[in-house]
Amino acid sequence: MNLARAAEASPPRTMLSRRTLLQGMAAWWLTSPSRAGAGRAPDERLWFELSFPRSLRTEPFTGRVYVFLAPKGAEPRTAGSWFDPQPLLAKEVRHLSPGSSVSLSPADPETLCFPRDLATRDLTGFCAQAVLRFNPWERTVGQGAGNAYGPVVEFVPSGRVVVLGVDRLVPETPLPQSKWSRPLLVRSERLSRFHGREVFVQGMVLLPASYFDQPRRRYPVIFTIPGFGGTLREGYRREPIPESHPQGVEFLRVTLDPTCPLGHHVFADSANNGPWGTALVEDFLPALDAEFRTIPAPHARLLTGHSSGGWSSLWLQTTCPEVFGGVWSTAPDPVDFRDFQQINLYRPGENMFVDPQGERRPLARAGGRVRLWYDDFCRMEDVLGPGGQLHSFEAVFSPRGDDGRPRRLWDRETGRIDADVAAAWTAYDIRLWLTDHWSEWAPSLAGKLHVFMGTEDTFYLEGSTRLLAAALRELGSDAVVELHEGKDHASLLTRELRARIRQEMAELFLRGSGQV
């Protein structure tokens, strides 16, 4: 997870020409009062009607359509966040032709609504905006490149049909680059074959300050994996990062892109996302070593990441201990599924929505109070569709169902956990992985494991880290697992901790090089 991110980000795919956009805008004046009330008797319910013009897309559309709502002054498709969710409606359509319309309403059983009681909410002063998810390869909806959207429309919730036009596509945004930051896109044959389309493992490479002045020098690499919602764009810089190591260690840094259509793939091989871990090791690393002056040795490949990136980096280190030389994982997602944000996934009768005492389960906290509840957050993600944080967990950890989708760990109405699916998740329980493989991998992991967590983690992740620490102690591991008093998900990574991690990385590299 990533506290700093809402559920929207925007990597790109397709865009319309300016001429096509203008033609579409000219054709779609559907929000006029005379058209808005046509063909439907007024009632006391909330109704929206939307469609798209042929100038935007000539073929019929099958997929999900949305109406985003937000208070006046905000653009609804970009307004919502985890901690400030806005109302929305969604509906699955099949073969919706250009010019044909579809209706969405809380009164319609085929319309998904967030929140569930949307029909009783006072929406006075709200605006609406239509979105069509044309691009299923984008994780995000409202800002996902290639998806269609329309103008913001003010409405009065009085039973009158609100007609929403859709007249433009979210444009593609080129990857940034500079003298020091360079995107590296490596086509993976194994991922392309799995998905039936071209798939690339992507990274933003940040060069060290001496890279051009010392053309024969080679460098160790720090691989950083962003949390949920993060992309390789986070690694872009106009200048190199200043180094301050007494022995002159400089790193080439690579920020890896963890996004995929179903969310955050965490660089794990999975039944639903494909072989992302294998693709990183066997496709991306050789290409990186060939393109840049790296040191292609385990002691010179170091991992770090925060939140979902913290889980990813720890997973890569523990499953590929002879490929990478060390990990510094901060605030990782659950590393022991006996405490999956306070839920024991292996306990019979466990429920994702309520605890054994029947109390509602919280998902996030801040300032001493609950900010998110599991059932509400789950509902929001289900209305948005694939690509959310909870969906990401199921996409990575669950088997593929008969319908081609990840099997659901819990029933969306009752919260009841499916014990068979939970048993399949054990393959991704890092604590179990370590205990099951310790006799084989213990020597290769010596001195390489570093995990940091706040005792007041925003997403209740500290319990899982405590269990991992206890398991590693029982194994006799020299792993460093620290709980930092009073720190939450956002405040854990202080300037001092960042500096310490960089210093420890340099020292580990020097030891591996035989220089200390």
Short mmCIF file of C-alpha atoms in Angstrom, two decimals:
data_model
loop_
_atom_site.label_atom_id
_atom_site.label_comp_id
_atom_site.label_asym_id
_atom_site.label_seq_id
_atom_site.Cartn_x
_atom_site.Cartn_y
_atom_site.Cartn_z
CA MET A 1 0.00 0.00 0.00
CA ASN A 2 0.98 3.63 -0.34
CA LEU A 3 -0.46 6.27 1.97
CA ALA A 4 0.56 9.13 -0.28
CA ARG A 5 -1.42 7.83 -3.25
CA ALA A 6 -5.07 7.82 -4.09
CA ALA A 7 -6.37 5.05 -6.24
CA GLU A 8 -5.64 7.00 -9.44
CA ALA A 9 -2.40 7.25 -11.48
CA SER A 10 -1.86 7.51 -15.22
CA PRO A 11 0.52 5.62 -17.48
CA PRO A 12 -0.42 6.02 -21.22
CA ARG A 13 -1.54 4.15 -24.31
CA THR A 14 -3.63 5.94 -27.00
CA MET A 15 -4.90 9.39 -27.93
CA LEU A 16 -7.17 11.04 -30.52
CA SER A 17 -6.13 13.71 -32.98
CA ARG A 18 -7.12 17.29 -32.19
CA ARG A 19 -9.47 17.27 -35.19
CA THR A 20 -11.28 14.17 -33.93
CA LEU A 21 -11.66 15.62 -30.46
CA LEU A 22 -13.12 18.85 -31.82
CA GLN A 23 -15.55 16.93 -34.01
CA GLY A 24 -16.66 14.92 -31.01
CA MET A 25 -17.10 18.02 -28.86
CA ALA A 26 -19.15 19.71 -31.55
CA ALA A 27 -21.40 16.68 -31.89
CA TRP A 28 -22.01 16.16 -28.19
CA TRP A 29 -24.21 18.82 -26.70
CA LEU A 30 -26.28 16.19 -24.88
CA THR A 31 -26.29 17.99 -21.55
CA SER A 32 -28.81 20.59 -22.70
CA PRO A 33 -32.01 20.76 -20.57
CA SER A 34 -34.30 19.89 -23.45
CA ARG A 35 -32.38 16.70 -24.27
CA ALA A 36 -31.80 15.75 -20.63
CA GLY A 37 -35.46 15.12 -19.95
CA ALA A 38 -36.35 13.48 -23.25
CA GLY A 39 -37.99 10.08 -23.36
CA ARG A 40 -38.30 9.41 -19.62
CA ALA A 41 -40.92 10.42 -17.10
CA PRO A 42 -39.57 12.38 -14.12
CA ASP A 43 -39.44 10.50 -10.82
CA GLU A 44 -37.77 10.84 -7.43
CA ARG A 45 -34.82 8.63 -8.29
CA LEU A 46 -31.33 9.51 -9.48
CA TRP A 47 -30.81 8.67 -13.15
CA PHE A 48 -27.86 9.23 -15.47
CA GLU A 49 -27.74 8.48 -19.17
CA LEU A 50 -24.52 8.38 -21.16
CA SER A 51 -23.14 7.34 -24.54
CA PHE A 52 -20.28 8.08 -26.87
CA PRO A 53 -20.17 9.41 -30.46
CA ARG A 54 -18.86 7.63 -33.53
CA SER A 55 -16.18 10.31 -33.85
CA LEU A 56 -14.67 8.97 -30.62
CA ARG A 57 -14.92 5.24 -31.38
CA THR A 58 -16.46 3.51 -34.37
CA GLU A 59 -16.82 -0.01 -32.97
CA PRO A 60 -19.19 -1.13 -30.17
CA PHE A 61 -17.82 -1.09 -26.64
CA THR A 62 -17.88 -3.95 -24.13
CA GLY A 63 -16.65 -3.10 -20.66
CA ARG A 64 -17.40 -0.88 -17.70
CA VAL A 65 -18.90 2.61 -17.77
CA TYR A 66 -18.93 5.06 -14.88
CA VAL A 67 -20.48 8.17 -13.48
CA PHE A 68 -18.14 9.93 -11.05
CA LEU A 69 -19.64 12.43 -8.62
CA ALA A 70 -17.93 15.20 -6.64
CA PRO A 71 -18.78 18.54 -5.02
CA LYS A 72 -18.92 21.52 -7.33
CA GLY A 73 -15.46 22.88 -8.15
CA ALA A 74 -13.74 19.49 -8.57
CA GLU A 75 -13.38 17.34 -11.65
CA PRO A 76 -15.12 14.16 -10.47
CA ARG A 77 -12.97 11.65 -12.38
CA THR A 78 -9.87 12.89 -10.51
CA ALA A 79 -11.43 13.93 -7.20
CA GLY A 80 -11.59 10.71 -5.19
CA SER A 81 -8.89 9.27 -2.95
CA TRP A 82 -8.60 6.50 -0.40
CA PHE A 83 -9.15 8.84 2.52
CA ASP A 84 -11.65 11.09 0.78
CA PRO A 85 -13.68 8.77 -1.47
CA GLN A 86 -16.36 10.33 -3.65
CA PRO A 87 -19.61 8.70 -4.81
CA LEU A 88 -19.67 6.81 -8.09
CA LEU A 89 -21.82 4.50 -10.17
CA ALA A 90 -20.69 1.83 -12.61
CA LYS A 91 -22.19 -0.70 -14.95
CA GLU A 92 -21.00 -3.47 -17.27
CA VAL A 93 -22.15 -3.06 -20.88
CA ARG A 94 -21.89 -5.37 -23.88
CA HIS A 95 -21.68 -4.19 -27.46
CA LEU A 96 -22.71 -0.62 -26.70
CA SER A 97 -22.84 1.02 -30.11
CA PRO A 98 -21.79 4.62 -30.82
CA GLY A 99 -24.80 6.85 -30.31
CA SER A 100 -26.66 4.31 -28.19
CA SER A 101 -27.18 5.21 -24.56
CA VAL A 102 -26.95 3.37 -21.25
CA SER A 103 -28.63 4.36 -18.00
CA LEU A 104 -27.12 4.18 -14.53
CA SER A 105 -29.14 4.58 -11.37
CA PRO A 106 -29.07 3.38 -7.75
CA ALA A 107 -32.57 2.04 -8.47
CA ASP A 108 -31.22 -0.24 -11.21
CA PRO A 109 -30.06 -3.64 -9.84
CA GLU A 110 -27.41 -3.85 -12.59
CA THR A 111 -25.80 -0.59 -11.49
CA LEU A 112 -23.02 -0.79 -8.93
CA CYS A 113 -22.96 2.09 -6.46
CA PHE A 114 -20.54 3.46 -3.93
CA PRO A 115 -21.51 3.98 -1.22
CA ARG A 116 -24.23 1.37 -1.04
CA ASP A 117 -26.73 3.90 0.29
CA LEU A 118 -26.04 6.36 -2.53
CA ALA A 119 -29.77 6.64 -3.27
CA THR A 120 -30.36 8.21 0.15
CA ARG A 121 -27.37 10.57 0.10
CA ASP A 122 -27.87 14.30 -0.27
CA LEU A 123 -26.07 15.17 -3.51
CA THR A 124 -27.06 18.81 -3.59
CA GLY A 125 -24.16 20.84 -4.97
CA PHE A 126 -22.54 17.84 -6.67
CA CYS A 127 -21.39 17.52 -10.27
CA ALA A 128 -21.22 14.44 -12.50
CA GLN A 129 -18.78 13.22 -15.13
CA ALA A 130 -18.97 10.15 -17.37
CA VAL A 131 -16.03 7.81 -17.99
CA LEU A 132 -15.79 4.76 -20.27
CA ARG A 133 -13.00 2.27 -19.59
CA PHE A 134 -11.90 1.83 -23.19
CA ASN A 135 -8.40 0.70 -22.19
CA PRO A 136 -8.53 -2.44 -20.00
CA TRP A 137 -4.72 -2.53 -19.86
CA GLU A 138 -4.65 0.59 -17.69
CA ARG A 139 -4.92 0.08 -13.93
CA THR A 140 -6.56 3.44 -13.32
CA VAL A 141 -9.98 4.52 -14.52
CA GLY A 142 -10.53 8.28 -14.49
CA GLN A 143 -6.97 9.14 -15.49
CA GLY A 144 -5.98 5.99 -17.37
CA ALA A 145 -4.63 6.81 -20.81
CA GLY A 146 -6.99 5.73 -23.59
CA ASN A 147 -10.10 5.87 -21.41
CA ALA A 148 -12.89 8.20 -22.52
CA TYR A 149 -14.50 10.95 -20.47
CA GLY A 150 -16.76 13.93 -20.87
CA PRO A 151 -17.38 17.39 -19.49
CA VAL A 152 -18.31 18.09 -15.88
CA VAL A 153 -22.06 18.60 -15.55
CA GLU A 154 -23.90 20.27 -12.70
CA PHE A 155 -27.16 18.58 -11.83
CA VAL A 156 -30.06 18.80 -9.42
CA PRO A 157 -30.98 15.42 -7.86
CA SER A 158 -34.69 15.78 -8.57
CA GLY A 159 -35.56 12.67 -10.58
CA ARG A 160 -34.83 14.28 -13.93
CA VAL A 161 -32.57 12.27 -16.23
CA VAL A 162 -29.06 13.71 -16.40
CA VAL A 163 -27.53 13.09 -19.82
CA LEU A 164 -23.74 13.01 -19.88
CA GLY A 165 -21.63 13.40 -22.98
CA VAL A 166 -18.33 11.60 -23.56
CA ASP A 167 -16.14 13.46 -26.05
CA ARG A 168 -12.42 12.94 -25.38
CA LEU A 169 -9.72 10.43 -24.45
CA VAL A 170 -7.14 10.66 -21.71
CA PRO A 171 -3.96 11.39 -23.71
CA GLU A 172 -0.71 9.50 -23.65
CA THR A 173 2.03 11.15 -21.62
CA PRO A 174 5.58 10.45 -22.85
CA LEU A 175 8.08 9.15 -20.34
CA PRO A 176 10.38 11.93 -19.09
CA GLN A 177 14.11 11.75 -19.64
CA SER A 178 17.17 13.90 -19.13
CA LYS A 179 20.94 13.56 -19.37
CA TRP A 180 20.89 11.75 -16.03
CA SER A 181 17.53 9.91 -16.10
CA ARG A 182 16.81 7.44 -18.86
CA PRO A 183 13.85 5.07 -19.19
CA LEU A 184 14.72 1.48 -20.06
CA LEU A 185 11.94 -0.61 -21.59
CA VAL A 186 12.74 -4.27 -22.09
CA ARG A 187 10.34 -6.46 -24.02
CA SER A 188 9.70 -9.74 -22.23
CA GLU A 189 8.85 -12.64 -24.52
CA ARG A 190 7.52 -14.68 -21.59
CA LEU A 191 5.18 -11.89 -20.41
CA SER A 192 4.11 -11.05 -23.96
CA ARG A 193 3.25 -14.67 -24.58
CA PHE A 194 1.30 -14.89 -21.30
CA HIS A 195 -0.81 -11.78 -22.05
CA GLY A 196 -1.06 -12.15 -25.83
CA ARG A 197 0.29 -8.63 -26.39
CA GLU A 198 3.57 -6.74 -26.18
CA VAL A 199 4.62 -6.39 -22.52
CA PHE A 200 7.71 -4.55 -21.30
CA VAL A 201 9.54 -4.57 -18.00
CA GLN A 202 10.26 -0.90 -17.39
CA GLY A 203 12.68 1.05 -15.25
CA MET A 204 13.92 4.62 -14.87
CA VAL A 205 17.71 4.60 -14.72
CA LEU A 206 19.38 7.41 -12.77
CA LEU A 207 23.07 7.73 -13.52
CA PRO A 208 25.70 8.59 -10.88
CA ALA A 209 27.56 11.92 -10.96
CA SER A 210 30.84 10.47 -12.29
CA TYR A 211 29.22 8.38 -15.04
CA PHE A 212 30.36 10.54 -17.95
CA ASP A 213 33.68 11.65 -16.43
CA GLN A 214 34.88 8.08 -15.74
CA PRO A 215 33.88 6.09 -18.83
CA ARG A 216 35.65 2.90 -17.72
CA ARG A 217 34.12 2.76 -14.26
CA ARG A 218 31.36 0.29 -13.37
CA TYR A 219 28.73 0.81 -10.67
CA PRO A 220 26.63 -1.14 -8.18
CA VAL A 221 22.87 -0.77 -8.60
CA ILE A 222 20.09 0.12 -6.16
CA PHE A 223 16.71 -1.17 -7.37
CA THR A 224 13.79 0.78 -5.88
CA ILE A 225 10.23 -0.55 -6.16
CA PRO A 226 7.47 2.03 -5.56
CA GLY A 227 4.38 1.29 -3.50
CA PHE A 228 0.85 0.89 -4.82
CA GLY A 229 0.08 3.58 -7.37
CA GLY A 230 3.75 4.36 -7.92
CA THR A 231 5.49 4.13 -11.29
CA LEU A 232 8.96 4.39 -12.72
CA ARG A 233 8.36 8.14 -13.11
CA GLU A 234 9.17 8.48 -9.42
CA GLY A 235 12.80 7.81 -10.30
CA TYR A 236 13.11 10.71 -12.71
CA ARG A 237 15.67 13.40 -11.78
CA ARG A 238 17.29 16.25 -13.67
CA GLU A 239 20.49 15.77 -11.67
CA PRO A 240 22.18 12.79 -10.00
CA ILE A 241 21.69 12.16 -6.29
CA PRO A 242 24.65 13.48 -4.27
CA GLU A 243 26.72 10.71 -2.66
CA SER A 244 28.51 11.15 0.67
CA HIS A 245 30.21 7.83 1.33
CA PRO A 246 33.73 8.19 2.76
CA GLN A 247 35.09 5.56 0.39
CA GLY A 248 33.56 7.12 -2.70
CA VAL A 249 30.88 4.53 -3.40
CA GLU A 250 28.47 5.71 -6.09
CA PHE A 251 25.32 3.88 -7.16
CA LEU A 252 23.44 3.63 -10.39
CA ARG A 253 19.77 3.69 -9.37
CA VAL A 254 16.86 1.99 -11.10
CA THR A 255 13.24 2.71 -10.18
CA LEU A 256 11.17 -0.24 -11.39
CA ASP A 257 7.60 0.02 -12.66
CA PRO A 258 5.35 -2.34 -10.65
CA THR A 259 2.04 -1.50 -12.35
CA CYS A 260 -0.09 -3.89 -14.36
CA PRO A 261 -3.78 -4.00 -15.37
CA LEU A 262 -4.73 -5.82 -12.15
CA GLY A 263 -2.84 -3.43 -9.86
CA HIS A 264 0.66 -3.90 -8.39
CA HIS A 265 2.28 -7.14 -9.58
CA VAL A 266 4.97 -7.04 -6.81
CA PHE A 267 7.46 -8.77 -9.15
CA ALA A 268 6.13 -12.17 -8.22
CA ASP A 269 5.29 -14.90 -10.71
CA SER A 270 1.54 -15.42 -10.47
CA ALA A 271 -1.30 -17.23 -12.21
CA ASN A 272 -3.12 -13.99 -13.06
CA ASN A 273 -0.39 -11.40 -13.73
CA GLY A 274 2.19 -13.69 -15.29
CA PRO A 275 5.89 -14.33 -14.60
CA TRP A 276 6.98 -10.85 -13.51
CA GLY A 277 9.70 -12.01 -11.14
CA THR A 278 11.27 -14.27 -13.76
CA ALA A 279 11.00 -11.53 -16.38
CA LEU A 280 12.83 -9.08 -14.13
CA VAL A 281 15.69 -11.48 -13.46
CA GLU A 282 16.02 -13.13 -16.86
CA ASP A 283 14.94 -10.34 -19.23
CA PHE A 284 15.47 -6.97 -17.57
CA LEU A 285 18.72 -7.53 -15.66
CA PRO A 286 20.72 -8.76 -18.68
CA ALA A 287 19.44 -5.82 -20.75
CA LEU A 288 20.35 -3.36 -17.98
CA ASP A 289 23.87 -4.81 -17.69
CA ALA A 290 24.31 -4.62 -21.47
CA GLU A 291 23.05 -1.04 -21.78
CA PHE A 292 24.74 0.54 -18.75
CA ARG A 293 28.07 0.10 -16.97
CA THR A 294 26.80 -1.93 -14.04
CA ILE A 295 28.63 -4.53 -11.97
CA PRO A 296 26.74 -7.70 -12.91
CA ALA A 297 27.20 -9.50 -9.60
CA PRO A 298 24.83 -10.22 -6.67
CA HIS A 299 26.76 -8.10 -4.13
CA ALA A 300 26.28 -5.12 -6.47
CA ARG A 301 22.49 -5.53 -6.84
CA LEU A 302 20.66 -4.10 -3.83
CA LEU A 303 16.90 -3.83 -3.30
CA THR A 304 14.63 -1.41 -1.48
CA GLY A 305 10.99 -0.37 -1.55
CA HIS A 306 8.20 0.99 0.60
CA SER A 307 4.75 -0.48 1.29
CA SER A 308 3.82 -2.78 -1.62
CA GLY A 309 7.31 -2.00 -2.89
CA GLY A 310 8.63 -3.10 0.50
CA TRP A 311 6.89 -6.46 0.09
CA SER A 312 8.14 -6.75 -3.50
CA SER A 313 11.78 -6.09 -2.60
CA LEU A 314 11.67 -8.55 0.30
CA TRP A 315 10.04 -11.19 -1.89
CA LEU A 316 12.70 -10.82 -4.59
CA GLN A 317 15.51 -11.09 -2.05
CA THR A 318 14.10 -14.14 -0.30
CA THR A 319 13.16 -16.00 -3.50
CA CYS A 320 16.26 -14.99 -5.50
CA PRO A 321 18.96 -14.86 -2.79
CA GLU A 322 21.77 -15.61 -5.22
CA VAL A 323 20.73 -12.84 -7.62
CA PHE A 324 20.50 -9.90 -5.21
CA GLY A 325 22.91 -8.87 -2.48
CA GLY A 326 20.65 -7.30 0.12
CA VAL A 327 17.26 -5.75 0.82
CA TRP A 328 16.10 -2.80 2.90
CA SER A 329 12.32 -3.18 3.03
CA THR A 330 10.28 -0.41 4.66
CA ALA A 331 6.67 -0.78 5.85
CA PRO A 332 6.04 -3.88 3.72
CA ASP A 333 2.56 -5.21 3.05
CA PRO A 334 1.71 -8.31 5.12
CA VAL A 335 4.73 -10.64 5.34
CA ASP A 336 2.96 -13.19 7.55
CA PHE A 337 -0.63 -14.03 6.66
CA ARG A 338 -1.47 -14.96 10.24
CA ASP A 339 -1.75 -11.18 10.65
CA PHE A 340 -3.03 -9.81 7.37
CA GLN A 341 -3.85 -6.34 8.67
CA GLN A 342 -5.08 -7.95 11.91
CA ILE A 343 -6.78 -10.84 10.10
CA ASN A 344 -5.56 -14.44 10.48
CA LEU A 345 -6.25 -15.83 7.02
CA TYR A 346 -5.62 -19.38 8.20
CA ARG A 347 -8.02 -19.41 11.16
CA PRO A 348 -11.26 -21.33 10.45
CA GLY A 349 -14.29 -19.09 10.28
CA GLU A 350 -12.29 -15.89 9.84
CA ASN A 351 -14.02 -12.93 8.21
CA MET A 352 -12.58 -9.94 6.37
CA PHE A 353 -15.32 -7.53 7.45
CA VAL A 354 -15.86 -8.36 11.14
CA ASP A 355 -13.58 -9.73 13.85
CA PRO A 356 -14.37 -12.78 16.06
CA GLN A 357 -16.26 -10.49 18.46
CA GLY A 358 -18.45 -9.25 15.63
CA GLU A 359 -16.84 -5.81 15.52
CA ARG A 360 -16.34 -4.09 12.19
CA ARG A 361 -12.76 -4.41 10.89
CA PRO A 362 -10.73 -1.24 10.30
CA LEU A 363 -8.37 -0.99 7.32
CA ALA A 364 -6.53 2.26 8.08
CA ARG A 365 -6.07 4.71 10.92
CA ALA A 366 -4.64 8.17 11.47
CA GLY A 367 -4.42 10.43 14.48
CA GLY A 368 -5.74 7.74 16.79
CA ARG A 369 -8.97 7.12 14.89
CA VAL A 370 -10.15 4.78 12.14
CA ARG A 371 -10.05 6.34 8.71
CA LEU A 372 -11.03 3.37 6.51
CA TRP A 373 -13.12 0.24 7.05
CA TYR A 374 -12.53 -3.00 5.19
CA ASP A 375 -16.10 -3.41 3.94
CA ASP A 376 -16.38 0.15 2.62
CA PHE A 377 -12.98 0.08 0.94
CA CYS A 378 -13.78 -3.27 -0.65
CA ARG A 379 -17.04 -1.87 -2.00
CA MET A 380 -15.31 1.15 -3.51
CA GLU A 381 -12.77 -1.07 -5.28
CA ASP A 382 -15.41 -3.46 -6.57
CA VAL A 383 -17.33 -0.58 -8.15
CA LEU A 384 -14.15 0.78 -9.73
CA GLY A 385 -13.26 -2.67 -11.04
CA PRO A 386 -9.87 -4.40 -11.47
CA GLY A 387 -6.71 -2.57 -10.45
CA GLY A 388 -7.27 -1.63 -6.80
CA GLN A 389 -5.10 -2.47 -3.81
CA LEU A 390 -7.21 -5.34 -2.47
CA HIS A 391 -7.71 -6.59 -6.02
CA SER A 392 -3.91 -6.56 -6.38
CA PHE A 393 -3.55 -9.00 -3.50
CA GLU A 394 -6.00 -11.42 -5.08
CA ALA A 395 -4.42 -11.01 -8.52
CA VAL A 396 -1.00 -12.04 -7.18
CA PHE A 397 -1.85 -14.55 -4.47
CA SER A 398 -5.01 -16.30 -5.77
CA PRO A 399 -5.32 -19.05 -8.38
CA ARG A 400 -7.11 -18.19 -11.60
CA GLY A 401 -10.78 -19.07 -11.54
CA ASP A 402 -12.83 -20.82 -14.22
CA ASP A 403 -14.01 -17.39 -15.41
CA GLY A 404 -10.41 -16.34 -16.10
CA ARG A 405 -10.33 -13.96 -13.14
CA PRO A 406 -8.49 -14.23 -9.81
CA ARG A 407 -10.43 -16.35 -7.32
CA ARG A 408 -11.84 -14.22 -4.54
CA LEU A 409 -10.45 -14.76 -1.08
CA TRP A 410 -13.61 -13.49 0.60
CA ASP A 411 -17.30 -13.26 -0.15
CA ARG A 412 -18.09 -9.68 -1.13
CA GLU A 413 -21.43 -9.64 0.69
CA THR A 414 -20.61 -11.46 3.92
CA GLY A 415 -16.82 -11.11 4.20
CA ARG A 416 -16.46 -14.87 4.77
CA ILE A 417 -13.00 -16.17 3.81
CA ASP A 418 -12.73 -19.07 1.37
CA ALA A 419 -10.42 -21.56 3.11
CA ASP A 420 -9.34 -23.16 -0.18
CA VAL A 421 -8.20 -19.83 -1.60
CA ALA A 422 -6.48 -18.95 1.68
CA ALA A 423 -4.56 -22.23 1.45
CA ALA A 424 -3.35 -21.23 -2.02
CA TRP A 425 -2.11 -17.91 -0.61
CA THR A 426 0.41 -19.76 1.57
CA ALA A 427 2.71 -19.91 -1.48
CA TYR A 428 3.23 -16.13 -1.08
CA ASP A 429 3.49 -15.95 2.70
CA ILE A 430 7.08 -14.68 3.11
CA ARG A 431 7.38 -16.05 6.65
CA LEU A 432 6.33 -19.49 5.44
CA TRP A 433 8.63 -19.26 2.43
CA LEU A 434 11.60 -18.52 4.67
CA THR A 435 10.85 -21.27 7.17
CA ASP A 436 10.24 -23.84 4.42
CA HIS A 437 13.44 -22.96 2.52
CA TRP A 438 15.74 -21.92 5.37
CA SER A 439 17.97 -24.99 5.31
CA GLU A 440 18.63 -24.39 1.62
CA TRP A 441 18.95 -20.61 1.48
CA ALA A 442 20.23 -19.58 4.93
CA PRO A 443 23.87 -19.12 3.81
CA SER A 444 22.80 -17.06 0.78
CA LEU A 445 20.65 -14.77 2.95
CA ALA A 446 23.21 -14.09 5.67
CA GLY A 447 23.59 -10.36 6.21
CA LYS A 448 21.08 -9.49 3.50
CA LEU A 449 17.70 -9.01 5.24
CA HIS A 450 16.70 -5.61 6.67
CA VAL A 451 13.07 -4.74 7.46
CA PHE A 452 11.75 -1.54 9.05
CA MET A 453 8.22 -0.85 10.29
CA GLY A 454 6.46 1.75 12.44
CA THR A 455 4.65 0.62 15.58
CA GLU A 456 1.63 2.73 14.56
CA ASP A 457 1.50 1.77 10.91
CA THR A 458 -1.42 3.41 9.14
CA PHE A 459 -2.56 0.11 7.60
CA TYR A 460 -2.01 -2.10 10.68
CA LEU A 461 1.05 -3.80 9.17
CA GLU A 462 3.21 -3.90 12.30
CA GLY A 463 1.67 -7.12 13.65
CA SER A 464 2.74 -9.08 10.58
CA THR A 465 6.28 -7.73 10.83
CA ARG A 466 6.48 -8.72 14.52
CA LEU A 467 5.56 -12.28 13.59
CA LEU A 468 8.22 -12.35 10.88
CA ALA A 469 10.83 -11.07 13.34
CA ALA A 470 9.95 -13.84 15.81
CA ALA A 471 10.16 -16.50 13.10
CA LEU A 472 13.57 -15.27 11.94
CA ARG A 473 14.88 -15.30 15.50
CA GLU A 474 13.76 -18.91 15.88
CA LEU A 475 15.58 -19.77 12.66
CA GLY A 476 18.77 -18.22 14.00
CA SER A 477 18.84 -15.58 11.26
CA ASP A 478 20.98 -12.44 11.52
CA ALA A 479 18.19 -10.47 9.82
CA VAL A 480 17.61 -6.91 11.05
CA VAL A 481 13.90 -6.38 11.74
CA GLU A 482 13.13 -3.11 13.53
CA LEU A 483 9.89 -1.62 14.85
CA HIS A 484 10.23 2.16 15.11
CA GLU A 485 8.21 3.53 18.01
CA GLY A 486 5.36 5.89 17.13
CA LYS A 487 6.02 5.90 13.37
CA ASP A 488 3.25 5.33 10.87
CA HIS A 489 3.26 4.42 7.18
CA ALA A 490 4.22 7.91 6.04
CA SER A 491 6.51 9.04 8.86
CA LEU A 492 8.72 5.92 9.05
CA LEU A 493 11.14 6.94 6.34
CA THR A 494 12.89 9.84 8.06
CA ARG A 495 15.92 11.58 6.61
CA GLU A 496 18.05 9.79 9.19
CA LEU A 497 16.73 6.34 8.25
CA ARG A 498 17.24 7.04 4.55
CA ALA A 499 20.85 8.09 5.20
CA ARG A 500 21.44 5.02 7.33
CA ILE A 501 20.09 2.71 4.64
CA ARG A 502 22.34 4.27 1.99
CA GLN A 503 25.35 3.92 4.28
CA GLU A 504 24.56 0.28 5.00
CA MET A 505 24.17 -0.39 1.28
CA ALA A 506 27.59 1.07 0.59
CA GLU A 507 29.18 -0.96 3.37
CA LEU A 508 27.56 -4.19 2.20
CA PHE A 509 28.76 -3.55 -1.35
CA LEU A 510 32.31 -2.88 -0.14
CA ARG A 511 32.32 -6.08 1.91
CA GLY A 512 31.11 -8.05 -1.08
CA SER A 513 33.85 -6.45 -3.18
CA GLY A 514 36.49 -7.45 -0.64
CA GLN A 515 37.34 -3.80 0.06
CA VAL A 516 36.68 -4.00 3.83
#
